[in-house]
One Martini backbone bead per residue (centre of mass of N, CA, C, O) as a GRO file, in nm:
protein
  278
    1UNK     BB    1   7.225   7.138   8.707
    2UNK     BB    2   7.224   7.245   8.427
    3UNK     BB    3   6.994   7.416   8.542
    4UNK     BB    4   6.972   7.797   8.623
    5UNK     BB    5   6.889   8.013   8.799
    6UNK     BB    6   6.993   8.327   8.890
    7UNK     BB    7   6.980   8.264   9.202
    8UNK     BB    8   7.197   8.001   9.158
    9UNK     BB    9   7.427   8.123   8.999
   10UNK     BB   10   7.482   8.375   9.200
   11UNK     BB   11   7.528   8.167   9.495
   12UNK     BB   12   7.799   7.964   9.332
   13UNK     BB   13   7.960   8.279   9.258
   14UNK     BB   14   7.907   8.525   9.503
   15UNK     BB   15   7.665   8.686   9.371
   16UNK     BB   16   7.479   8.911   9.233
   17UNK     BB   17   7.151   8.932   9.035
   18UNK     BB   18   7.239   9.207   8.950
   19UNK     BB   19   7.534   9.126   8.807
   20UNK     BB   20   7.388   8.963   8.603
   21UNK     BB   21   7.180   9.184   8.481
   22UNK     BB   22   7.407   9.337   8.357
   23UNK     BB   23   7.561   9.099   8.176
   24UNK     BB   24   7.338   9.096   8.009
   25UNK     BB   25   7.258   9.386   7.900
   26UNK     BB   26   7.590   9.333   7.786
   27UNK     BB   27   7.662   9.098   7.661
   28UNK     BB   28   7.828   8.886   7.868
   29UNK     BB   29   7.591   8.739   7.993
   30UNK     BB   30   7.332   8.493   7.870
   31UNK     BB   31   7.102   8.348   7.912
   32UNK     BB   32   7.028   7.988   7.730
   33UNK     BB   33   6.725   8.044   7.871
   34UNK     BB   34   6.369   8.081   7.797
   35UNK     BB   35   6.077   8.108   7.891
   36UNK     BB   36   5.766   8.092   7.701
   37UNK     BB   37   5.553   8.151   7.972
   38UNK     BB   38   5.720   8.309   8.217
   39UNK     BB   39   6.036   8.412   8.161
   40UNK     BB   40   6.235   8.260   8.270
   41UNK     BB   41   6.589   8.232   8.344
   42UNK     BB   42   6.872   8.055   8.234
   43UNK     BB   43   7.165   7.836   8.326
   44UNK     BB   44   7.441   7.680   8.248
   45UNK     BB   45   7.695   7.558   8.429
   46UNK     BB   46   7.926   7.609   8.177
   47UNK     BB   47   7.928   7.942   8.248
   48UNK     BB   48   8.089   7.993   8.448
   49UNK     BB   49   8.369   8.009   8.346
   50UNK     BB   50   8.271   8.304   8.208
   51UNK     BB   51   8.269   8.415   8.485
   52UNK     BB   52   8.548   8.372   8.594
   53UNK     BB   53   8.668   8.545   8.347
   54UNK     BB   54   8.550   8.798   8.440
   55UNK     BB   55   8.667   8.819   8.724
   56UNK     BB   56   8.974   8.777   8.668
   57UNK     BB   57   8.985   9.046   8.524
   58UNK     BB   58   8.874   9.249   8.686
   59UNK     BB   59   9.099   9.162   8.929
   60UNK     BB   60   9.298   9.306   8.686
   61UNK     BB   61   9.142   9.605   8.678
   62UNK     BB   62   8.930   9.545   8.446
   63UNK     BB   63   8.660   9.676   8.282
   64UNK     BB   64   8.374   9.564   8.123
   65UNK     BB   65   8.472   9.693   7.827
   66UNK     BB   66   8.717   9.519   7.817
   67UNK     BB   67   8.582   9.285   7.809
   68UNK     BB   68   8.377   9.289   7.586
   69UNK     BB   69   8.617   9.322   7.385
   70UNK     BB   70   8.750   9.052   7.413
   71UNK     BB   71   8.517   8.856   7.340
   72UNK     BB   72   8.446   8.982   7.041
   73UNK     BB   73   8.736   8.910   6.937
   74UNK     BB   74   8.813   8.623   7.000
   75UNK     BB   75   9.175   8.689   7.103
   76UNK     BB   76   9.476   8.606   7.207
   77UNK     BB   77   9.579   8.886   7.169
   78UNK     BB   78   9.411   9.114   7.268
   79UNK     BB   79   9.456   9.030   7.538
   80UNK     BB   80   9.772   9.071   7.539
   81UNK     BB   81   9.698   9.400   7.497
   82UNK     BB   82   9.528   9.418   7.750
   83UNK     BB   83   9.738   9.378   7.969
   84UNK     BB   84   9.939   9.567   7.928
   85UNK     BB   85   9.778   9.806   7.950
   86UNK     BB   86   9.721   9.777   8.226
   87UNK     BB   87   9.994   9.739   8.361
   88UNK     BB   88  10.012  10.053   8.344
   89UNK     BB   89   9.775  10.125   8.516
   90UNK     BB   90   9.843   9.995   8.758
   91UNK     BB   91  10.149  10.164   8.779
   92UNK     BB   92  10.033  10.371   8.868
   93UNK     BB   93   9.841  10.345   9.088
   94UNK     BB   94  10.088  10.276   9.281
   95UNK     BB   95  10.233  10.553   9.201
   96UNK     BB   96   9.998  10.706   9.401
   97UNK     BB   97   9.996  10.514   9.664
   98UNK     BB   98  10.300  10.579   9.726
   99UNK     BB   99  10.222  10.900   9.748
  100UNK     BB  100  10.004  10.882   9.970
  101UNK     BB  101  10.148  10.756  10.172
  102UNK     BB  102  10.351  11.002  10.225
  103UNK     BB  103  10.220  11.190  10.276
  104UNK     BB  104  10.057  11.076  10.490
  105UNK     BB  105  10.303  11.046  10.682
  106UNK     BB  106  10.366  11.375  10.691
  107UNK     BB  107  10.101  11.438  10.805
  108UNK     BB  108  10.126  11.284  11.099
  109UNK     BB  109  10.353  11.431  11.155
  110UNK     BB  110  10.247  11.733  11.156
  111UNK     BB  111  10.061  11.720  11.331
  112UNK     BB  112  10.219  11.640  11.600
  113UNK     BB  113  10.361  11.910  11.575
  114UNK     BB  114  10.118  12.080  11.659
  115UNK     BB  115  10.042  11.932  11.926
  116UNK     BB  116  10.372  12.040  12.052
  117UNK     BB  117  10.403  12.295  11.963
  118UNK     BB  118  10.493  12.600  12.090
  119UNK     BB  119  10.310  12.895  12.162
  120UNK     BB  120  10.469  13.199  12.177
  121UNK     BB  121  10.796  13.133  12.104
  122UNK     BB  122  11.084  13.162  12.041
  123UNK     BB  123  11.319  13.055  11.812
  124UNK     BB  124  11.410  12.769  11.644
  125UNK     BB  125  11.675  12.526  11.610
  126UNK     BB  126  11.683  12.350  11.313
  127UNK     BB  127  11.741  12.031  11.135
  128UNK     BB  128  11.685  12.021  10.775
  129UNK     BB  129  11.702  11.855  10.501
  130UNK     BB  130  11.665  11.800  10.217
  131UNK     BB  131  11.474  11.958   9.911
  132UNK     BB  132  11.166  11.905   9.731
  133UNK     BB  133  11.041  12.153   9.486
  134UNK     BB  134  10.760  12.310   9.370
  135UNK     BB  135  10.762  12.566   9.123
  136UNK     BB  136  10.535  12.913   9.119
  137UNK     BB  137  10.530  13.175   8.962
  138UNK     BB  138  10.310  13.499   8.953
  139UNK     BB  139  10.468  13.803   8.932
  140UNK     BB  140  10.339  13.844   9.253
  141UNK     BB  141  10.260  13.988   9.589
  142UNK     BB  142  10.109  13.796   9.819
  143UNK     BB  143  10.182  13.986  10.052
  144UNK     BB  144  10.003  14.267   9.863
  145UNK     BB  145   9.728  14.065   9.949
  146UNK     BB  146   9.411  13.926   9.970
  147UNK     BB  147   9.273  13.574   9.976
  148UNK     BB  148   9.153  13.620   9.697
  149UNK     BB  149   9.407  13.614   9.532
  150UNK     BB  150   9.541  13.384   9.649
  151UNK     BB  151   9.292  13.166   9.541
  152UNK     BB  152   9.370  13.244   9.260
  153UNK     BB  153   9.662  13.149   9.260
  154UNK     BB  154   9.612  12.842   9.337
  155UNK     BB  155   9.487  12.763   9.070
  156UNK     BB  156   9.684  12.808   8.855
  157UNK     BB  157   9.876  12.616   9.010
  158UNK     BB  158   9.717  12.366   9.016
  159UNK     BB  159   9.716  12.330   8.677
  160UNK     BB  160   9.990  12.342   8.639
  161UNK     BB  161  10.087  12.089   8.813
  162UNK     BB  162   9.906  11.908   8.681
  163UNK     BB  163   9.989  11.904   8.431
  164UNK     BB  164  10.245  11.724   8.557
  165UNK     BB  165  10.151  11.498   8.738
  166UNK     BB  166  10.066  11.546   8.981
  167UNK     BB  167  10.045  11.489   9.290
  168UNK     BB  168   9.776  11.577   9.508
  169UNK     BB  169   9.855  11.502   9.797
  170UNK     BB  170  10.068  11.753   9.814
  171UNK     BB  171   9.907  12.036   9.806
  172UNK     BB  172   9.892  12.102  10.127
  173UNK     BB  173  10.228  12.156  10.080
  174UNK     BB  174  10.305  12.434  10.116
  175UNK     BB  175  10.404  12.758  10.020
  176UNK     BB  176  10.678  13.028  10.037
  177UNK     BB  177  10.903  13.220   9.884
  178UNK     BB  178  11.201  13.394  10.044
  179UNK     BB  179  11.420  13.552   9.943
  180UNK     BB  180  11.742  13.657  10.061
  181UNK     BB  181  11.714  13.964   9.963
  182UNK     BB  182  11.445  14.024  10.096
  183UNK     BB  183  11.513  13.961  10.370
  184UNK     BB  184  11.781  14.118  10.453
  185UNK     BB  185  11.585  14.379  10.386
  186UNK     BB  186  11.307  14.348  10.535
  187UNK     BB  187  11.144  14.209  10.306
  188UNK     BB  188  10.787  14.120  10.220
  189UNK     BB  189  10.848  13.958   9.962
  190UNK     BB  190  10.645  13.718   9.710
  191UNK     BB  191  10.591  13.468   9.391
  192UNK     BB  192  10.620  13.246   9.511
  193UNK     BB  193  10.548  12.889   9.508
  194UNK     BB  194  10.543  12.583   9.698
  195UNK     BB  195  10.606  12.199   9.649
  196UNK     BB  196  10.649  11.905   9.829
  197UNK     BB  197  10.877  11.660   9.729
  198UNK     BB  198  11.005  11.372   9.634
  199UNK     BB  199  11.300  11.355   9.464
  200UNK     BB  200  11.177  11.131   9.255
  201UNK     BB  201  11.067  11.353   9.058
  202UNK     BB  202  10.916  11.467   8.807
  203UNK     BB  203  10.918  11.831   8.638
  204UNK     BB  204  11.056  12.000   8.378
  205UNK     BB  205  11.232  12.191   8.594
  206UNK     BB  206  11.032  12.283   8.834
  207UNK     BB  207  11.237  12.219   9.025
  208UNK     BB  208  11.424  12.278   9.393
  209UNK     BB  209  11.648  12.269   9.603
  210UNK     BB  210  11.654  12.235   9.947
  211UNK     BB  211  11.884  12.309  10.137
  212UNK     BB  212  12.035  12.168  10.390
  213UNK     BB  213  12.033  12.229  10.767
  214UNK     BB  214  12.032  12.535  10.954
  215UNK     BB  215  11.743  12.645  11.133
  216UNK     BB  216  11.533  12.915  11.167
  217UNK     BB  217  11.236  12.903  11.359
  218UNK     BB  218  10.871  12.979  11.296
  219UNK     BB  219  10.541  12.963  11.445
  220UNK     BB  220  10.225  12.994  11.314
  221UNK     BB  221   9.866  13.104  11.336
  222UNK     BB  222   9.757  13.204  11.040
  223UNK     BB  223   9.741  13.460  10.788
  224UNK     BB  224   9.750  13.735  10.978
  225UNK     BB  225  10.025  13.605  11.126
  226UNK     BB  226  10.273  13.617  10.915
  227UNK     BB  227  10.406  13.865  10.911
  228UNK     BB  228  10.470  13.893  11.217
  229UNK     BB  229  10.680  13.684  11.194
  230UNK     BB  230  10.838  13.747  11.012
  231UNK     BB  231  10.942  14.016  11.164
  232UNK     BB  232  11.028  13.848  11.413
  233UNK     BB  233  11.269  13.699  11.253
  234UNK     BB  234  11.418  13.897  11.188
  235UNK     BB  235  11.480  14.045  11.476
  236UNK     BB  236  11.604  13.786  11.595
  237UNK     BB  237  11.864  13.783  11.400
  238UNK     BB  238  11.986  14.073  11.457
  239UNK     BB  239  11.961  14.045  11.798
  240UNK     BB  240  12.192  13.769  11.771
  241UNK     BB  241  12.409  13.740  11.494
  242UNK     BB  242  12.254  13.561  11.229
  243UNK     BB  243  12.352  13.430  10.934
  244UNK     BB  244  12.192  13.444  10.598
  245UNK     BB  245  12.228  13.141  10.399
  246UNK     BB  246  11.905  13.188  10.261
  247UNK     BB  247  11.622  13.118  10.239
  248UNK     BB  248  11.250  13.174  10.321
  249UNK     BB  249  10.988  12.963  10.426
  250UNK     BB  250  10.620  12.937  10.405
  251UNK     BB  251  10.520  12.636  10.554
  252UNK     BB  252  10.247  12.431  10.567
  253UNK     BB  253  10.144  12.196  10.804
  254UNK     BB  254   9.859  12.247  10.835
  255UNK     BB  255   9.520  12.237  10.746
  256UNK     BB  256   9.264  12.442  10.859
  257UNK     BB  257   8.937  12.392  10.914
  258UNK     BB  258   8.655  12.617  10.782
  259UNK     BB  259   8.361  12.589  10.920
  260UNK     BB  260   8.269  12.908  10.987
  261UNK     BB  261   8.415  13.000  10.699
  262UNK     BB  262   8.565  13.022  10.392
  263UNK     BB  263   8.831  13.050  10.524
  264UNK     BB  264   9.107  12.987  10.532
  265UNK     BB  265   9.377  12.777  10.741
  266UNK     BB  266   9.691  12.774  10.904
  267UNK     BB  267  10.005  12.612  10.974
  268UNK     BB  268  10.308  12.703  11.027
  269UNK     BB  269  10.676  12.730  10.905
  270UNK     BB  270  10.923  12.945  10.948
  271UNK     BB  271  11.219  12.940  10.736
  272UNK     BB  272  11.604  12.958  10.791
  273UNK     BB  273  11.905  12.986  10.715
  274UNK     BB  274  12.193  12.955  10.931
  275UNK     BB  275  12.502  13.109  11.099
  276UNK     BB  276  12.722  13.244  11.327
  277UNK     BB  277  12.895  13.481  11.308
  278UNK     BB  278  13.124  13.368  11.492
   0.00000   0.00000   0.00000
């Protein structure tokens, strides 16, 4: 029992002989005897433990490279300073899957809204919440450009959005902010770019709080319908006597997978806060 071939160290600690055949490769565990006739090589029960103690590691996180690192310096302060630095990298990790959590449950929710909302009647009345955006100028007209530059401009926000370490889970959940005060001259004009997030995000500044209350809203499918709805939310706010008392984001509620082409394609949900002149 004390001599194991490679096969049965493998079956008695539930691994492949090929994750064996690695940790030989890397010197973090190498068999004690090598028959120099056949070239068989063997393990002593004995060695268990330190394959023990490699699952142990592994199971916490730690790659293989931080393993053989800890057993190579063989001091148990060593360990400790790899346990910290893991632990820091867990809790990302942890923030990341919490972050795609909420993203997830936003996901199945806008598609079942997708199933649900009736297309192509007048603008309905929904109250929504405060909301927390994260904000990018382009300093150009969305709205004044094709596709092209759309594509070109979502680089860059990418990048910036990136550099400060946010979920990519939500980039997804993009619009544009149509101040209000071009709303009101029915001025088709944005520069403005965001991305929703939770309002416990840390972002340097970059976001914005979306005042909650009472919206008039309207949906439309593709990139195309976009400025006709919004012209369409103009006049309907218009001819019932509705003061616009803030901003109007066109805010992408689900993007739909472009198969057939190249060209993005997503359905919108366009909002203003209103109120009634009355």
């Amino acid at each position: 029992m004390d001599k194991l071939t490679i096969g049965k160290m493998a079956r008695i600690n539930g691994i492949s002989e090929q994750t064996l055949r690695l940790y030989d490769k890397m010197h973090l565990l190498e068999p004690c005897e090598t028959n120099p006739y056949t070239g068989y090589r063997y393990y002593n029960i004995k060695q268990c433990a330190k394959l023990d103690m490699i699952q142990y590691l592994k199971a916490l996180g730690m790659n293989l490279s931080q393993i053989k690192e800890y057993f190579d310096e063989k001091e148990v302060s060593s360990l400790r300073d790899i346990l910290e630095k893991q632990k820091t990298v867990v809790h990302q990790q942890i923030e990341t899957l919490r972050y795609a959590e909420m993203a997830l449950n936003r996901a199945v929710e806008n598609c079942n809204r997708y199933d649900t909302i009736p297309r192509g009647e007048n603008p309905i009345i929904e109250y929504l919440p405060d909301r927390c955006a994260y904000i990018y100028d382009v300093q150009e007209n969305y709205y004044g450009y094709g596709m092209d530059y759309y594509e070109s401009t979502l680089r860059a926000l990418k990048q910036d959005y990136t550099l400060h370490k946010l979920p990519l889970s939500y980039f997804c959940n993009i619009g544009k902010i149509l101040r209000k005060k071009n709303f009101i001259k029915k001025k088709i004009m944005s520069t403005e770019a965001c991305i929703f997030l939770e309002k416990s995000t840390v972002a340097d500044g970059k976001l914005e709080i979306i005042p909650g209350g009472v919206y008039l809203c309207v949906y439309c499918e593709g990139y195309e319908n976009e400025q006709a709805s919004l012209q369409s939310l103009m006049q309907h706010i218009s001819e019932h006597g509705y003061e616009v008392t803030g901003d109007c984001i066109s805010e992408v509620i689900v993007e739909l997978p472009a198969l057939a082409s190249y060209n993005r394609n997503a359905f919108f949900k366009i909002q203003v806060p209103v109120k009634s002149k009355s």
